[in-house]
C-alpha atoms as a PDB file:
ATOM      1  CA  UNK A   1     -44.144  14.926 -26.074  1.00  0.00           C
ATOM      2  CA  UNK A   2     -42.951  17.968 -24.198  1.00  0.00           C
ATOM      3  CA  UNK A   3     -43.290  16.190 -20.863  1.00  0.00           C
ATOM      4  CA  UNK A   4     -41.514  13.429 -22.588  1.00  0.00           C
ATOM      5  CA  UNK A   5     -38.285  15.672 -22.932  1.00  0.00           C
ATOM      6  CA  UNK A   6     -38.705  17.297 -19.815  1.00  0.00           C
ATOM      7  CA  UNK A   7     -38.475  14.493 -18.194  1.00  0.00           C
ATOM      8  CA  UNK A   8     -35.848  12.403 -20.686  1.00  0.00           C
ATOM      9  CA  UNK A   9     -33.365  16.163 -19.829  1.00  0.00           C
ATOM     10  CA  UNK A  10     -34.338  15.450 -15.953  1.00  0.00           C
ATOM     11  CA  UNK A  11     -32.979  12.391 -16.151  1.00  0.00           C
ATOM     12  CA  UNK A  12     -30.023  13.073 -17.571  1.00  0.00           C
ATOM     13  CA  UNK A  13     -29.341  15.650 -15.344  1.00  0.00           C
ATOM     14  CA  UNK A  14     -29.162  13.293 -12.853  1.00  0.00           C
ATOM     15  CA  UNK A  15     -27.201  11.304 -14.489  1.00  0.00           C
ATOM     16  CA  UNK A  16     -24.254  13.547 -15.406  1.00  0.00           C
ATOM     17  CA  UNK A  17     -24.374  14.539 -11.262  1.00  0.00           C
ATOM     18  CA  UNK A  18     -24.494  11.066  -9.909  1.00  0.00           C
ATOM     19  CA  UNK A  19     -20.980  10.768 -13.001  1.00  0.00           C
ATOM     20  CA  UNK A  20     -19.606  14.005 -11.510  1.00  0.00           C
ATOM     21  CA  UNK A  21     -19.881  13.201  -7.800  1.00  0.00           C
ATOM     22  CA  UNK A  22     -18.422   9.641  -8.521  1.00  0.00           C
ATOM     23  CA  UNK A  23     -15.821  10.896 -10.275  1.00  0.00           C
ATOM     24  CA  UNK A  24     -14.654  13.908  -7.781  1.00  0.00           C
ATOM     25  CA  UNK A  25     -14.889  11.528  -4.842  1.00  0.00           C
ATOM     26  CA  UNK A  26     -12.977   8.587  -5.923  1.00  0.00           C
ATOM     27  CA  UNK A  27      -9.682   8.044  -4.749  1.00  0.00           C
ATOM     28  CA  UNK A  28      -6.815   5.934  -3.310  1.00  0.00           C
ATOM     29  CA  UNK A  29      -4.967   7.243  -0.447  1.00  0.00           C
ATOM     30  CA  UNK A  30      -2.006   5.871   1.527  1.00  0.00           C
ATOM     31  CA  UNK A  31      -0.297   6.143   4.984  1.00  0.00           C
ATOM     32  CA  UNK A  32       1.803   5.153   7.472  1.00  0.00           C
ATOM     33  CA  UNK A  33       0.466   3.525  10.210  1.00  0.00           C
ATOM     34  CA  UNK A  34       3.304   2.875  12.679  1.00  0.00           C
ATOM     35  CA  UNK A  35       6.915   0.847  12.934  1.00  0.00           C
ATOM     36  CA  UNK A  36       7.901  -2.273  15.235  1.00  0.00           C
ATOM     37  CA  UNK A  37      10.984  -3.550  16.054  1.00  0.00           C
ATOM     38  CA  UNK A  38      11.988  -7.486  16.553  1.00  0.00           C
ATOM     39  CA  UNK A  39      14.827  -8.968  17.243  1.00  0.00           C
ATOM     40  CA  UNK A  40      16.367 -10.944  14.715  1.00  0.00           C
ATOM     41  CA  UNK A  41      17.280 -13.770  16.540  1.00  0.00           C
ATOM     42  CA  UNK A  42      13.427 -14.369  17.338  1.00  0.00           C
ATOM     43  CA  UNK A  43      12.756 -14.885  14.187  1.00  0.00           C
ATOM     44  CA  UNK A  44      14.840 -17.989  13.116  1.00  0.00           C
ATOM     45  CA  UNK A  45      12.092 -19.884  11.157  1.00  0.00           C
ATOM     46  CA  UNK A  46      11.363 -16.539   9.233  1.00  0.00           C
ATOM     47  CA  UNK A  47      14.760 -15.695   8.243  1.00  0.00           C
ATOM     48  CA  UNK A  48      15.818 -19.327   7.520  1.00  0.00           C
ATOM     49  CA  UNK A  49      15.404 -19.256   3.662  1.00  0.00           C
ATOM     50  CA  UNK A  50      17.605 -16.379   3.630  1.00  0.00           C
ATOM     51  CA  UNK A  51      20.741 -18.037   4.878  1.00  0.00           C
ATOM     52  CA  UNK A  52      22.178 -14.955   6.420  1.00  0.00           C
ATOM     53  CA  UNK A  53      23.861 -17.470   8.821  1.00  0.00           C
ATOM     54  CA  UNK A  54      23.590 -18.855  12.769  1.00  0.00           C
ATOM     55  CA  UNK A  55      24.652 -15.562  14.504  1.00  0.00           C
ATOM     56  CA  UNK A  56      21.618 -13.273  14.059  1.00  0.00           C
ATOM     57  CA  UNK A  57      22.620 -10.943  16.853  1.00  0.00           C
ATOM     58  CA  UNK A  58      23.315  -7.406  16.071  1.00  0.00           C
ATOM     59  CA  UNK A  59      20.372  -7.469  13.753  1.00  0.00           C
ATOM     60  CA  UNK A  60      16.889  -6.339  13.910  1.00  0.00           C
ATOM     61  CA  UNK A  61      13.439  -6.309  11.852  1.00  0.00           C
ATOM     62  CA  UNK A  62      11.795  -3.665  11.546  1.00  0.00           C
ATOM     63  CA  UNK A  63       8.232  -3.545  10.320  1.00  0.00           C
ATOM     64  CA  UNK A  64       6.342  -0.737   9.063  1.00  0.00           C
ATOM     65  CA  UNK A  65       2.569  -1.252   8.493  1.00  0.00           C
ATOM     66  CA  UNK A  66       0.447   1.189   5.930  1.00  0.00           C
ATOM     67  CA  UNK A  67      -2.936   1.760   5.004  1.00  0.00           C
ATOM     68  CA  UNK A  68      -4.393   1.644   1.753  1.00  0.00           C
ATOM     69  CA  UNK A  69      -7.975   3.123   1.001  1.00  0.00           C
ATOM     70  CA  UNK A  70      -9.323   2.234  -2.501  1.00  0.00           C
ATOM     71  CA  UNK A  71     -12.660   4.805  -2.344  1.00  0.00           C
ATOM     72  CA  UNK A  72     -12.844   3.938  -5.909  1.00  0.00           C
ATOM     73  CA  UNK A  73     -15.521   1.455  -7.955  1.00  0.00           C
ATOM     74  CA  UNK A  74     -12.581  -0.362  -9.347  1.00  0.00           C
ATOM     75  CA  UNK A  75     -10.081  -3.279  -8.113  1.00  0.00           C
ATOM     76  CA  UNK A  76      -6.717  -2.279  -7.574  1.00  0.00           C
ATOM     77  CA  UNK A  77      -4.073  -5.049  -9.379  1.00  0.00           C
ATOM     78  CA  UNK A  78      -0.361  -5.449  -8.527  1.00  0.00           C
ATOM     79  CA  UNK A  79      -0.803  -3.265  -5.315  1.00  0.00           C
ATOM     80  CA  UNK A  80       3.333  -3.553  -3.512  1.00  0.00           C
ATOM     81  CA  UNK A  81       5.586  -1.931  -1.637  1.00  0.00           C
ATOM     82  CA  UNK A  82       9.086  -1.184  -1.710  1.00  0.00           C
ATOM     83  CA  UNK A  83      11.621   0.239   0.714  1.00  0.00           C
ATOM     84  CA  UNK A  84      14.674   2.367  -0.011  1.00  0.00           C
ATOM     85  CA  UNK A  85      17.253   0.734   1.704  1.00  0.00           C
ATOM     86  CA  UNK A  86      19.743   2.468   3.443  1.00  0.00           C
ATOM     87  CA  UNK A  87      23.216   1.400   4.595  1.00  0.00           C
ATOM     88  CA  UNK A  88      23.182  -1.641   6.859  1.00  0.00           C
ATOM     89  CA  UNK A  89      20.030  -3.108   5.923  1.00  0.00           C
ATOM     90  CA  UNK A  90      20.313  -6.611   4.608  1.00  0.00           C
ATOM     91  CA  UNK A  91      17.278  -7.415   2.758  1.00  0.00           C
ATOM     92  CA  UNK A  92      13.923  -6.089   2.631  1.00  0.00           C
ATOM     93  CA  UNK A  93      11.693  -9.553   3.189  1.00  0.00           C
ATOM     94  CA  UNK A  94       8.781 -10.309   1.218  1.00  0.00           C
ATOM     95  CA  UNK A  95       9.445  -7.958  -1.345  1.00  0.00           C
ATOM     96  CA  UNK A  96       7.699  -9.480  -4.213  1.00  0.00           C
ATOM     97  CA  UNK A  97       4.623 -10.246  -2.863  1.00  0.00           C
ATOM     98  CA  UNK A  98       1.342  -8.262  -4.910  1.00  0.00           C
ATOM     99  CA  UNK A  99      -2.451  -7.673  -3.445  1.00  0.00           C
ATOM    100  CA  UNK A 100      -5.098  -7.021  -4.684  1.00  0.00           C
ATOM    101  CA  UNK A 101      -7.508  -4.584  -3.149  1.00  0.00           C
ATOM    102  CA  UNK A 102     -11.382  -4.523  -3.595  1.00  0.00           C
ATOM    103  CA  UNK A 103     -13.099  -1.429  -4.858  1.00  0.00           C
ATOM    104  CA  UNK A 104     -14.597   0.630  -2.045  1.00  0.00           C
ATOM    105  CA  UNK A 105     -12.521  -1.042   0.750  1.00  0.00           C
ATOM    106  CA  UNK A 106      -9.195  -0.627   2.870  1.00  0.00           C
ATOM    107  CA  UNK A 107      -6.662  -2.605   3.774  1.00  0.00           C
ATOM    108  CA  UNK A 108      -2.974  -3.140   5.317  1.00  0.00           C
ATOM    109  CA  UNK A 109      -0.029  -3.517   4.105  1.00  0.00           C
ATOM    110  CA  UNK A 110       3.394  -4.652   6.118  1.00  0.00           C
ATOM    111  CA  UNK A 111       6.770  -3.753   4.700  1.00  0.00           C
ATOM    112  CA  UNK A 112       9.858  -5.713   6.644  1.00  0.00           C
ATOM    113  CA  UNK A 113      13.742  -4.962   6.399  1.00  0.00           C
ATOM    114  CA  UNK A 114      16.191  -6.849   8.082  1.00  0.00           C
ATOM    115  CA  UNK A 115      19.285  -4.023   9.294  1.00  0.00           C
ATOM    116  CA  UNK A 116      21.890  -3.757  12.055  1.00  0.00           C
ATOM    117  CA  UNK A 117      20.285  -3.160  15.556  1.00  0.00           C
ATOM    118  CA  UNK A 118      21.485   1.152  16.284  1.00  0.00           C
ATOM    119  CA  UNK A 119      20.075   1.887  12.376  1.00  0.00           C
ATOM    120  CA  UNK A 120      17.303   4.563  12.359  1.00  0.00           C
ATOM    121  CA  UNK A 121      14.241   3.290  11.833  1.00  0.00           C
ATOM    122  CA  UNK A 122      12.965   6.339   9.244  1.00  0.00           C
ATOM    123  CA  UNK A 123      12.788   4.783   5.265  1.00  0.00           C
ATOM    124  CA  UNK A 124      11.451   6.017   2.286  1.00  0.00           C
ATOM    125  CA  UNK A 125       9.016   3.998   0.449  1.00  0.00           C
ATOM    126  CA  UNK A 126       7.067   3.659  -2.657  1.00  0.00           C
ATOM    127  CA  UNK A 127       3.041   1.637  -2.921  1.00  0.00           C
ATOM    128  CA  UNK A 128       2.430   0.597  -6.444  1.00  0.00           C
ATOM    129  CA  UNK A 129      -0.550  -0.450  -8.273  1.00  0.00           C
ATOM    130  CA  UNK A 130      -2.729  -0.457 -11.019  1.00  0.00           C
ATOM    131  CA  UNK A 131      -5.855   1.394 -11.666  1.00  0.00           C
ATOM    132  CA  UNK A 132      -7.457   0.373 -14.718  1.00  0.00           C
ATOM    133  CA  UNK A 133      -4.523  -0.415 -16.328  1.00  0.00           C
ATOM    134  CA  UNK A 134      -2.441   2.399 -15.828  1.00  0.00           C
ATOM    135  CA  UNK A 135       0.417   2.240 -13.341  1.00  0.00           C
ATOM    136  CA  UNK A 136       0.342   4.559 -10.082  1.00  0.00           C
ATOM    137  CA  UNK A 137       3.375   5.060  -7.530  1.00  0.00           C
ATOM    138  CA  UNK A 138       3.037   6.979  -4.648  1.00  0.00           C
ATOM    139  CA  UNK A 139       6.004   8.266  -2.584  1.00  0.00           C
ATOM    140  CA  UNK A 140       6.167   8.064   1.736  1.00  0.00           C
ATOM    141  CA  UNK A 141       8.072   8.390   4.379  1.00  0.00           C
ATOM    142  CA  UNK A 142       8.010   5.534   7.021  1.00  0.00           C
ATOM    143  CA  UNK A 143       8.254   6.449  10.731  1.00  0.00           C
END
């Protein structure tokens, strides 16, 4: 019976350090990757539904990509992305759009603003999602 316990309190041990080391090491983390300019005007078929009108000169697209690591054992729901716009941006496109992002996995995410060409291309940004339930927002600057 001793030998029994010994090895029941071994075992749980274990346990509670496999829990810990889980638990410290789990995490989502997010960057910015990079920004790319496009002309506007290249991008009829794109910016169609948005009936900004025929003359797209003077305006650009600029895309941001970031990276989202999910080192965690759990799906993350609702995962978006917004941009703060900033005075001559139009629209920020796709804007509504929500991933999904498998536990224990990375992916990319591409946020898109159409603005007046001569606009910096520096934005603040928020990525959203949910993590068992609860809500999580994390702040970033776009470069």
């Amino acid at each position: 019976m001793k030998y029994v316990a010994i090895l029941l309190t071994l075992v749980l041990v274990a346990c509670l350090a496999g829990t810990a080391y889980l638990y410290l090491t789990c995490e989502v983390t997010v960057e910015a990757l990079g920004v790319t300019a496009t002309e506007a005007a290249s991008q009829r078929e794109r910016l169609a539904e948005l009936q900004v009108g025929e003359d797209l000169t003077g305006y650009v697209l600029y895309t941001w990509r970031i990276r989202v690591k999910n080192t965690t054992f759990v799906e993350l729901d609702e995962l978006q992305t917004l941009a703060a716009l900033q005075p001559g941006d139009v629209c920020q496109l796709d804007a509504a759009r929500a991933w999904k992002l498998a536990p224990r996995s990375e992916g990319e995410l591409e946020i898109t603003v159409l603005t007046r060409v001569n606009t910096t291309p520096v934005r603040e940004a928020t990525v959203s999602w949910y993590l068992w339930g609860q809500p999580t927002v994390r702040s970033l600057t776009l470069r």
